[in-house]
GROMACS .gro file of C-alpha atoms in nm:
model
  417
    1MET     CA    1 -11.064  -8.769   4.970
    2ASP     CA    2 -10.774  -8.551   4.857
    3ASP     CA    3 -10.475  -8.585   5.089
    4ASN     CA    4 -10.389  -8.220   5.026
    5LYS     CA    5 -10.730  -8.095   5.135
    6LEU     CA    6 -10.843  -8.041   5.494
    7ILE     CA    7 -11.183  -8.094   5.650
    8VAL     CA    8 -11.217  -7.836   5.926
    9GLY     CA    9 -11.455  -7.751   6.211
   10LEU     CA   10 -11.455  -7.415   6.389
   11ASP     CA   11 -11.652  -7.324   6.701
   12LEU     CA   12 -11.695  -6.945   6.704
   13CYS     CA   13 -11.824  -6.815   7.036
   14ASN     CA   14 -11.831  -6.478   7.203
   15ASP     CA   15 -11.588  -6.593   7.473
   16PHE     CA   16 -11.370  -6.866   7.319
   17THR     CA   17 -11.302  -7.009   6.973
   18GLN     CA   18 -11.171  -7.355   6.882
   19ILE     CA   19 -11.058  -7.513   6.556
   20SER     CA   20 -11.024  -7.882   6.464
   21TYR     CA   21 -10.958  -8.100   6.160
   22TYR     CA   22 -11.042  -8.451   6.044
   23ASN     CA   23 -10.743  -8.686   6.049
   24GLU     CA   24 -10.783  -8.918   5.750
   25LEU     CA   25 -10.523  -9.159   5.884
   26THR     CA   26 -10.686  -9.222   6.222
   27TYR     CA   27 -11.044  -9.135   6.112
   28GLU     CA   28 -11.068  -8.911   6.417
   29VAL     CA   29 -11.122  -8.541   6.478
   30GLU     CA   30 -10.825  -8.361   6.635
   31SER     CA   31 -10.793  -8.014   6.786
   32ILE     CA   32 -10.546  -7.755   6.662
   33TYR     CA   33 -10.304  -7.648   6.934
   34CYS     CA   34 -10.304  -7.277   7.014
   35GLY     CA   35 -10.057  -7.294   7.303
   36GLU     CA   36 -10.189  -7.057   7.566
   37GLY     CA   37 -10.491  -6.950   7.763
   38LYS     CA   38 -10.738  -7.132   7.980
   39SER     CA   39 -10.687  -7.440   7.764
   40GLU     CA   40 -10.422  -7.515   7.508
   41PHE     CA   41 -10.697  -7.555   7.248
   42MET     CA   42 -10.923  -7.262   7.344
   43ILE     CA   43 -10.859  -6.921   7.189
   44PRO     CA   44 -11.009  -6.615   7.359
   45THR     CA   45 -11.231  -6.444   7.102
   46ALA     CA   46 -11.050  -6.112   7.122
   47LEU     CA   47 -10.858  -5.873   6.898
   48ALA     CA   48 -10.624  -5.587   6.984
   49VAL     CA   49 -10.448  -5.312   6.792
   50THR     CA   50 -10.111  -5.200   6.929
   51LYS     CA   51 -10.047  -4.833   6.999
   52ASP     CA   52  -9.709  -4.809   6.833
   53ASN     CA   53  -9.726  -5.013   6.514
   54LYS     CA   54 -10.104  -5.060   6.480
   55ASP     CA   55 -10.046  -5.434   6.456
   56TRP     CA   56 -10.341  -5.668   6.504
   57LEU     CA   57 -10.318  -5.932   6.775
   58MET     CA   58 -10.550  -6.222   6.859
   59GLY     CA   59 -10.652  -6.428   7.159
   60ASP     CA   60 -10.425  -6.427   7.463
   61ASP     CA   61 -10.182  -6.190   7.292
   62ALA     CA   62 -10.468  -5.943   7.245
   63LEU     CA   63 -10.581  -5.967   7.608
   64ARG     CA   64 -10.224  -5.930   7.732
   65CYS     CA   65 -10.180  -5.623   7.514
   66GLY     CA   66 -10.484  -5.463   7.676
   67GLU     CA   67 -10.380  -5.557   8.029
   68GLU     CA   68 -10.037  -5.402   7.977
   69GLY     CA   69 -10.186  -5.086   7.828
   70ASN     CA   70 -10.013  -5.132   7.494
   71GLY     CA   71 -10.320  -5.113   7.273
   72LEU     CA   72 -10.697  -5.123   7.231
   73VAL     CA   73 -10.880  -5.451   7.284
   74VAL     CA   74 -11.199  -5.553   7.101
   75THR     CA   75 -11.422  -5.827   7.243
   76ASP     CA   76 -11.790  -5.925   7.218
   77PHE     CA   77 -11.797  -5.882   6.840
   78ILE     CA   78 -11.977  -6.217   6.802
   79ASP     CA   79 -12.261  -6.087   7.020
   80GLU     CA   80 -12.582  -6.018   6.828
   81GLN     CA   81 -12.592  -5.660   6.962
   82PHE     CA   82 -12.258  -5.571   6.803
   83GLU     CA   83 -12.265  -5.321   6.516
   84SER     CA   84 -11.933  -5.136   6.497
   85TYR     CA   85 -11.626  -5.038   6.699
   86MET     CA   86 -11.406  -4.727   6.688
   87ILE     CA   87 -11.033  -4.807   6.690
   88TYR     CA   88 -10.792  -4.514   6.672
   89ASP     CA   89 -11.037  -4.292   6.480
   90THR     CA   90 -11.134  -4.570   6.239
   91VAL     CA   91 -11.471  -4.744   6.242
   92PHE     CA   92 -11.461  -5.123   6.205
   93TYR     CA   93 -11.776  -5.324   6.136
   94ARG     CA   94 -11.831  -5.682   6.245
   95THR     CA   95 -11.748  -5.832   5.905
   96GLN     CA   96 -11.411  -5.657   5.910
   97LEU     CA   97 -11.331  -5.775   6.262
   98LEU     CA   98 -11.443  -6.128   6.180
   99GLU     CA   99 -11.216  -6.128   5.877
  100LYS     CA  100 -10.914  -6.024   6.084
  101PHE     CA  101 -10.991  -6.271   6.362
  102LEU     CA  102 -11.067  -6.567   6.135
  103ARG     CA  103 -10.757  -6.500   5.928
  104LYS     CA  104 -10.542  -6.540   6.240
  105VAL     CA  105 -10.732  -6.849   6.357
  106LEU     CA  106 -10.690  -7.014   6.016
  107LEU     CA  107 -10.319  -6.929   6.025
  108LEU     CA  108 -10.293  -7.175   6.317
  109LEU     CA  109 -10.418  -7.439   6.076
  110LYS     CA  110 -10.170  -7.322   5.813
  111ARG     CA  111  -9.888  -7.343   6.066
  112GLU     CA  112  -9.980  -7.708   6.128
  113PHE     CA  113 -10.036  -7.796   5.761
  114PRO     CA  114  -9.837  -7.547   5.548
  115THR     CA  115  -9.892  -7.729   5.217
  116LYS     CA  116 -10.262  -7.810   5.255
  117SER     CA  117 -10.575  -7.610   5.174
  118ILE     CA  118 -10.931  -7.630   5.307
  119LYS     CA  119 -11.174  -7.857   5.126
  120ARG     CA  120 -11.467  -7.802   5.363
  121LEU     CA  121 -11.511  -7.572   5.661
  122VAL     CA  122 -11.810  -7.582   5.896
  123VAL     CA  123 -11.844  -7.297   6.145
  124THR     CA  124 -12.072  -7.348   6.444
  125ILE     CA  125 -12.223  -7.059   6.640
  126ARG     CA  126 -12.443  -7.054   6.947
  127ASN     CA  127 -12.761  -6.926   6.783
  128LEU     CA  128 -12.853  -6.892   6.416
  129ASP     CA  129 -12.854  -6.513   6.396
  130LEU     CA  130 -12.900  -6.447   6.022
  131VAL     CA  131 -12.704  -6.120   6.029
  132LEU     CA  132 -12.407  -6.290   6.195
  133ILE     CA  133 -12.427  -6.579   5.948
  134ASP     CA  134 -12.406  -6.334   5.655
  135ASN     CA  135 -12.115  -6.156   5.825
  136ILE     CA  136 -11.927  -6.486   5.863
  137TYR     CA  137 -11.985  -6.583   5.500
  138ASP     CA  138 -11.870  -6.238   5.383
  139ALA     CA  139 -11.559  -6.246   5.603
  140LEU     CA  140 -11.459  -6.593   5.484
  141GLU     CA  141 -11.521  -6.502   5.121
  142ASN     CA  142 -11.281  -6.212   5.166
  143LEU     CA  143 -11.030  -6.474   5.283
  144GLY     CA  144 -11.085  -6.683   4.969
  145LEU     CA  145 -11.335  -6.932   5.115
  146ARG     CA  146 -11.660  -6.909   4.924
  147LYS     CA  147 -11.996  -7.056   5.022
  148ASP     CA  148 -11.937  -7.372   4.819
  149ARG     CA  149 -11.669  -7.466   5.075
  150VAL     CA  150 -11.827  -7.318   5.389
  151HIS     CA  151 -12.135  -7.393   5.598
  152VAL     CA  152 -12.255  -7.219   5.916
  153ILE     CA  153 -12.459  -7.426   6.163
  154SER     CA  154 -12.589  -7.391   6.518
  155HIS     CA  155 -12.448  -7.544   6.836
  156GLU     CA  156 -12.757  -7.766   6.849
  157GLN     CA  157 -12.679  -7.910   6.506
  158SER     CA  158 -12.314  -7.967   6.608
  159TYR     CA  159 -12.423  -8.140   6.928
  160LEU     CA  160 -12.661  -8.362   6.732
  161ASN     CA  161 -12.406  -8.464   6.469
  162TYR     CA  162 -12.144  -8.529   6.735
  163ALA     CA  163 -12.377  -8.743   6.947
  164LEU     CA  164 -12.505  -8.950   6.654
  165SER     CA  165 -12.153  -9.009   6.520
  166ARG     CA  166 -12.061  -9.210   6.828
  167LYS     CA  167 -12.129  -9.576   6.905
  168LYS     CA  168 -12.495  -9.665   6.877
  169GLU     CA  169 -12.519  -9.781   7.238
  170LEU     CA  170 -12.454  -9.420   7.341
  171TRP     CA  171 -12.774  -9.303   7.169
  172MET     CA  172 -13.006  -9.601   7.207
  173ASN     CA  173 -13.230  -9.370   7.410
  174ASP     CA  174 -13.243  -8.991   7.454
  175ILE     CA  175 -12.923  -8.791   7.499
  176GLY     CA  176 -12.870  -8.502   7.743
  177LEU     CA  177 -12.628  -8.211   7.736
  178PHE     CA  178 -12.559  -7.964   8.017
  179GLU     CA  179 -12.363  -7.654   7.919
  180ILE     CA  180 -12.235  -7.369   8.134
  181ASN     CA  181 -12.131  -7.081   7.911
  182GLU     CA  182 -12.068  -6.715   8.001
  183LYS     CA  183 -12.441  -6.668   8.067
  184GLY     CA  184 -12.502  -6.974   8.282
  185LEU     CA  185 -12.650  -7.324   8.271
  186LEU     CA  186 -12.846  -7.459   7.974
  187TYR     CA  187 -12.981  -7.808   7.907
  188TYR     CA  188 -13.044  -7.974   7.568
  189GLN     CA  189 -13.212  -8.312   7.526
  190ILE     CA  190 -13.214  -8.505   7.196
  191SER     CA  191 -13.524  -8.718   7.132
  192MET     CA  192 -13.569  -8.948   6.832
  193ASP     CA  193 -13.861  -9.100   6.643
  194ARG     CA  194 -13.701  -9.411   6.497
  195ARG     CA  195 -14.023  -9.523   6.323
  196ALA     CA  196 -14.002  -9.242   6.069
  197GLU     CA  197 -13.797  -9.267   5.749
  198PRO     CA  198 -13.566  -9.089   5.777
  199MET     CA  199 -13.551  -9.086   6.156
  200LEU     CA  200 -13.696  -8.765   6.301
  201VAL     CA  201 -13.488  -8.588   6.564
  202GLY     CA  202 -13.578  -8.298   6.790
  203ILE     CA  203 -13.398  -8.106   7.064
  204THR     CA  204 -13.568  -7.970   7.376
  205THR     CA  205 -13.395  -7.674   7.540
  206LYS     CA  206 -13.425  -7.556   7.900
  207ASP     CA  207 -13.270  -7.236   8.035
  208PHE     CA  208 -13.142  -7.241   8.395
  209THR     CA  209 -12.923  -6.930   8.377
  210ASP     CA  210 -13.140  -6.763   8.643
  211LYS     CA  211 -13.068  -7.049   8.883
  212LEU     CA  212 -12.702  -7.118   8.806
  213SER     CA  213 -12.498  -6.838   8.650
  214TYR     CA  214 -12.141  -6.836   8.527
  215GLU     CA  215 -12.052  -6.586   8.802
  216MET     CA  216 -12.168  -6.836   9.065
  217VAL     CA  217 -11.930  -7.095   8.920
  218GLN     CA  218 -11.640  -6.848   8.908
  219ARG     CA  219 -11.697  -6.751   9.274
  220ARG     CA  220 -11.755  -7.115   9.372
  221SER     CA  221 -12.073  -7.000   9.543
  222GLU     CA  222 -12.188  -7.187   9.848
  223GLY     CA  223 -12.423  -7.472   9.761
  224LEU     CA  224 -12.314  -7.485   9.396
  225GLN     CA  225 -12.321  -7.865   9.387
  226TYR     CA  226 -12.658  -7.870   9.562
  227ILE     CA  227 -12.810  -7.628   9.310
  228PHE     CA  228 -12.680  -7.825   9.014
  229LYS     CA  229 -12.797  -8.154   9.163
  230ASN     CA  230 -13.150  -8.018   9.211
  231ILE     CA  231 -13.157  -7.901   8.850
  232TYR     CA  232 -13.034  -8.222   8.689
  233SER     CA  233 -13.249  -8.435   8.919
  234SER     CA  234 -13.560  -8.248   8.804
  235VAL     CA  235 -13.485  -8.257   8.429
  236LEU     CA  236 -13.376  -8.622   8.430
  237HIS     CA  237 -13.668  -8.744   8.643
  238LYS     CA  238 -13.851  -9.027   8.462
  239GLN     CA  239 -13.639  -8.969   8.150
  240ILE     CA  240 -13.465  -9.261   7.981
  241ILE     CA  241 -13.123  -9.116   7.898
  242SER     CA  242 -12.837  -9.318   7.749
  243THR     CA  243 -12.566  -9.052   7.770
  244ILE     CA  244 -12.501  -8.718   7.938
  245TYR     CA  245 -12.250  -8.464   7.806
  246LEU     CA  246 -12.111  -8.177   8.014
  247THR     CA  247 -11.945  -7.891   7.829
  248GLY     CA  248 -11.865  -7.521   7.857
  249PRO     CA  249 -11.603  -7.320   8.049
  250GLY     CA  250 -11.814  -7.337   8.366
  251PHE     CA  251 -11.777  -7.712   8.407
  252SER     CA  252 -11.473  -7.857   8.580
  253GLU     CA  253 -11.423  -8.175   8.778
  254GLU     CA  254 -11.285  -7.981   9.075
  255TRP     CA  255 -11.629  -7.851   9.179
  256LEU     CA  256 -11.851  -8.120   9.026
  257GLY     CA  257 -11.721  -8.380   9.270
  258PRO     CA  258 -11.989  -8.631   9.371
  259CYS     CA  259 -12.229  -8.499   9.103
  260ILE     CA  260 -12.034  -8.701   8.845
  261ASN     CA  261 -12.095  -9.032   9.024
  262ASP     CA  262 -12.461  -8.945   9.069
  263LEU     CA  263 -12.504  -8.861   8.699
  264CYS     CA  264 -12.328  -9.186   8.600
  265ALA     CA  265 -12.597  -9.401   8.766
  266GLY     CA  266 -12.741  -9.601   8.474
  267ARG     CA  267 -12.590  -9.386   8.199
  268ARG     CA  268 -12.260  -9.278   8.043
  269VAL     CA  269 -12.121  -8.931   8.121
  270PHE     CA  270 -11.857  -8.735   7.927
  271ILE     CA  271 -11.707  -8.398   8.015
  272GLY     CA  272 -11.501  -8.181   7.781
  273GLN     CA  273 -11.475  -7.848   7.602
  274ASN     CA  274 -11.456  -7.958   7.238
  275LEU     CA  275 -11.801  -8.105   7.171
  276TYR     CA  276 -11.929  -7.826   6.943
  277CYS     CA  277 -11.599  -7.788   6.759
  278PHE     CA  278 -11.575  -8.163   6.698
  279GLY     CA  279 -11.942  -8.170   6.596
  280ALA     CA  280 -11.872  -7.900   6.335
  281CYS     CA  281 -11.580  -8.102   6.195
  282ILE     CA  282 -11.791  -8.419   6.184
  283THR     CA  283 -12.059  -8.221   5.998
  284ALA     CA  284 -11.798  -8.107   5.744
  285ARG     CA  285 -11.681  -8.465   5.699
  286ASN     CA  286 -12.039  -8.589   5.652
  287GLU     CA  287 -12.103  -8.321   5.389
  288ILE     CA  288 -11.803  -8.446   5.191
  289LYS     CA  289 -11.849  -8.820   5.234
  290GLU     CA  290 -12.176  -8.978   5.349
  291ASP     CA  291 -12.067  -9.338   5.401
  292GLY     CA  292 -12.171  -9.487   5.734
  293ILE     CA  293 -12.352  -9.179   5.868
  294VAL     CA  294 -12.689  -9.193   6.041
  295LYS     CA  295 -12.974  -9.068   5.823
  296TYR     CA  296 -13.207  -8.834   6.009
  297ALA     CA  297 -13.417  -8.519   5.976
  298TYR     CA  298 -13.352  -8.259   6.244
  299LEU     CA  299 -13.666  -8.059   6.322
  300SER     CA  300 -13.513  -7.746   6.472
  301ASN     CA  301 -13.699  -7.420   6.524
  302GLU     CA  302 -13.576  -7.305   6.183
  303ALA     CA  303 -13.630  -7.638   6.001
  304LEU     CA  304 -13.918  -7.710   5.766
  305PRO     CA  305 -14.136  -7.996   5.900
  306TYR     CA  306 -14.234  -8.084   5.544
  307SER     CA  307 -14.084  -8.176   5.207
  308VAL     CA  308 -14.182  -8.054   4.859
  309SER     CA  309 -14.157  -8.267   4.545
  310MET     CA  310 -14.288  -8.298   4.187
  311ASN     CA  311 -14.354  -8.589   3.952
  312LEU     CA  312 -14.122  -8.526   3.656
  313TYR     CA  313 -14.010  -8.729   3.357
  314SER     CA  314 -13.643  -8.801   3.415
  315LYS     CA  315 -13.400  -9.071   3.300
  316GLY     CA  316 -13.659  -9.238   3.078
  317LYS     CA  317 -13.941  -9.260   3.330
  318MET     CA  318 -14.161  -9.063   3.567
  319ASN     CA  319 -13.996  -9.002   3.903
  320GLU     CA  320 -14.095  -8.812   4.213
  321ILE     CA  321 -13.817  -8.555   4.239
  322ASN     CA  322 -13.751  -8.409   4.582
  323LEU     CA  323 -13.718  -8.029   4.557
  324ILE     CA  324 -13.700  -7.936   4.926
  325ALA     CA  325 -13.601  -8.193   5.187
  326THR     CA  326 -13.764  -8.223   5.527
  327ALA     CA  327 -13.568  -8.037   5.798
  328THR     CA  328 -13.410  -7.788   5.557
  329PRO     CA  329 -13.364  -7.452   5.739
  330TRP     CA  330 -13.626  -7.219   5.591
  331TYR     CA  331 -13.372  -6.945   5.516
  332GLU     CA  332 -13.167  -7.186   5.302
  333VAL     CA  333 -13.458  -7.262   5.066
  334LYS     CA  334 -13.356  -7.094   4.741
  335ARG     CA  335 -13.415  -7.346   4.464
  336LYS     CA  336 -13.432  -7.267   4.093
  337PHE     CA  337 -13.461  -7.509   3.801
  338GLN     CA  338 -13.622  -7.543   3.458
  339VAL     CA  339 -13.869  -7.796   3.314
  340ILE     CA  340 -14.019  -7.852   2.969
  341LEU     CA  341 -14.398  -7.882   2.962
  342ASP     CA  342 -14.560  -8.158   2.760
  343GLY     CA  343 -14.889  -7.981   2.689
  344GLU     CA  344 -14.959  -7.911   3.059
  345THR     CA  345 -15.109  -7.582   3.171
  346GLU     CA  346 -15.073  -7.653   3.542
  347LEU     CA  347 -14.806  -7.777   3.782
  348GLN     CA  348 -14.858  -8.009   4.077
  349PHE     CA  349 -14.647  -7.990   4.392
  350ILE     CA  350 -14.654  -8.269   4.652
  351ILE     CA  351 -14.615  -8.160   5.017
  352ARG     CA  352 -14.545  -8.426   5.280
  353ASN     CA  353 -14.569  -8.326   5.647
  354ALA     CA  354 -14.329  -8.528   5.861
  355ILE     CA  355 -14.509  -8.449   6.186
  356SER     CA  356 -14.873  -8.511   6.089
  357HIS     CA  357 -14.775  -8.779   5.832
  358THR     CA  358 -15.011  -8.622   5.578
  359THR     CA  359 -14.962  -8.565   5.206
  360THR     CA  360 -15.128  -8.284   5.012
  361THR     CA  361 -15.109  -8.174   4.650
  362ARG     CA  362 -15.104  -7.807   4.552
  363ILE     CA  363 -15.181  -7.712   4.193
  364ILE     CA  364 -15.055  -7.395   4.024
  365ALA     CA  365 -15.264  -7.309   3.718
  366LEU     CA  366 -15.065  -7.138   3.444
  367ASP     CA  367 -15.354  -6.921   3.328
  368GLY     CA  368 -15.310  -6.777   2.980
  369LEU     CA  369 -15.037  -7.021   2.880
  370GLU     CA  370 -15.106  -7.158   2.531
  371PRO     CA  371 -14.850  -7.412   2.411
  372LYS     CA  372 -14.829  -7.414   2.030
  373MET     CA  373 -14.735  -7.782   2.044
  374ASN     CA  374 -14.624  -8.035   2.303
  375ARG     CA  375 -14.280  -7.979   2.457
  376SER     CA  376 -14.262  -7.628   2.315
  377VAL     CA  377 -14.274  -7.440   2.646
  378ARG     CA  378 -13.993  -7.420   2.899
  379VAL     CA  379 -14.058  -7.268   3.240
  380GLU     CA  380 -13.825  -7.169   3.521
  381ILE     CA  381 -13.948  -7.262   3.869
  382ARG     CA  382 -13.819  -7.080   4.177
  383LEU     CA  383 -13.893  -7.186   4.534
  384GLU     CA  384 -13.813  -6.970   4.836
  385CYS     CA  385 -13.934  -6.943   5.196
  386THR     CA  386 -13.993  -6.608   5.361
  387ARG     CA  387 -14.053  -6.781   5.693
  388LYS     CA  388 -14.094  -7.133   5.824
  389HIS     CA  389 -14.453  -7.194   5.715
  390GLU     CA  390 -14.465  -6.973   5.404
  391LEU     CA  391 -14.343  -7.102   5.068
  392ILE     CA  392 -14.330  -6.884   4.757
  393ILE     CA  393 -14.337  -7.056   4.417
  394ASP     CA  394 -14.264  -6.849   4.105
  395VAL     CA  395 -14.308  -6.994   3.757
  396LYS     CA  396 -14.165  -6.797   3.463
  397ASP     CA  397 -14.217  -6.866   3.091
  398VAL     CA  398 -13.862  -6.851   2.951
  399GLY     CA  399 -13.934  -7.001   2.608
  400PHE     CA  400 -13.774  -7.286   2.418
  401GLY     CA  401 -13.521  -7.167   2.165
  402ASP     CA  402 -13.568  -6.912   1.887
  403GLN     CA  403 -13.869  -7.093   1.743
  404PHE     CA  404 -14.071  -7.065   2.064
  405PRO     CA  405 -13.965  -6.742   2.242
  406GLY     CA  406 -14.070  -6.693   2.600
  407THR     CA  407 -14.317  -6.432   2.718
  408ASN     CA  408 -14.136  -6.379   3.053
  409ARG     CA  409 -14.477  -6.399   3.217
  410ILE     CA  410 -14.459  -6.495   3.586
  411TRP     CA  411 -14.714  -6.689   3.791
  412GLU     CA  412 -14.658  -6.647   4.166
  413THR     CA  413 -14.821  -6.853   4.438
  414ILE     CA  414 -14.780  -6.823   4.815
  415ILE     CA  415 -14.847  -7.147   5.003
  416THR     CA  416 -14.902  -7.155   5.378
  417VAL     CA  417 -14.807  -7.497   5.509
   0.00000   0.00000   0.00000
C-alpha cells in the first residue's frame, strides 16, 4: 500500500460521528482524536451558524454556540425524515449540510496527517436508506472523493466485518451484539453456515426499544439491570454464542454492574463505542487488500441470495464468468459488458441459489438476429435489479466495426428469481 494514502472508516449517525484510520505500521485500526464531548473520539453530529460572522461550526462547538445563543444549531440531518432546513433566510438541503459536516470531520484527519490523502473511505450508517446513501456520495464527490474511493455500508455489515476480523476463537459459534442508541436497545446475532462455499452469513435482528429505551438509561430508571437481564436471558437461551459485544451511548459499566459477569459465563464480552467505526475501516482495508480475510457471503435483507454467470470463451478456453456475485446488494447491480457472438442466436445465463442450492439456466432468444458470418456480431449486455428478486437483462446489437454495423436493436428480459 502507498504510505502517503490513508484507509479510513467513518461512522455517521444521527447522534454521534466517529472517524478512524488503518495504521500500516501496527496493522491496527486507530481512532482520530476530536478532543471534546462525551468521549474524546465521539463527535456530536451537529452544525451551527454563528449570528455575527455566519461561520459554520461542528460538533461540541456547534452545540455550545446554540446553548450560548450565539447562532442557529442544526441536528437530526442524518434522520431519514430530513428534507431541508432554513438558516437565516437560506434553505439548506441534506446534501449541502452533509458536505459542510463531512468537510469538518475530514479536516480532523488532515490535522493528524497533513501530507496524506485518502485512498479508500468507507462510511457506515445505521440503515441503508437509498436517498441518504445518494446524499452522502454527492456530498463527498463535492469534496473531491468520488465513488471509486468511497463505499457506504450498513451498521450490520460493519459489525460483521469487525467480528470476523478478530481471532477465530471469538467466532467459532454465533456472535451477539447488544446496542443502545438514541432509540433504545437492539440485538443482532450473526449466524454462519460453514458448509457453504463461500461461507454464508446472516444476521437476525430483534428490537427491544419498547422495553428498554435510551431515556430509561439516562434517568437510570429503577430496575434497569433487571430489565436488561430479562432481555438478554431470553435471547441467549439455548443459543451457542462465542462472543457478546456491547456498544452504543446507552451502555456504560457504571450501571451494567453484575450483568457483565453474568454475560461472561461461558463466552467473551467486549464493551466499547467504536465497533461500527472500526468495522468500516476494516471494510475499507479489505477492499484494498484481500490477504488473510475471511471469505463469506452476507445475506442481508438487501442482498441477492443468488449469483448470475455465463459460459464465455476467455483466455483461450471456455470459462464460467461470474457476472453478479451472491450477496451483492440489489441496488448495486449495474453491470454492463460486451461479447462477440460465434454464430449464436441465444444467450444462456446460469443462476445459482445459495439458499436452496439449486442451479437454473435462463435462455434469452435473440429473435431476428441474423449473423452474416461467425464472430461478426457484437452485443452489449446490461444487468440491473429493480428489486431483490427481479433482474432485468438488456441485450443490444452494437455491431462489429464498419463492415458489420449494429442495428441498435434491444432484447429485454425480466427474470423473477
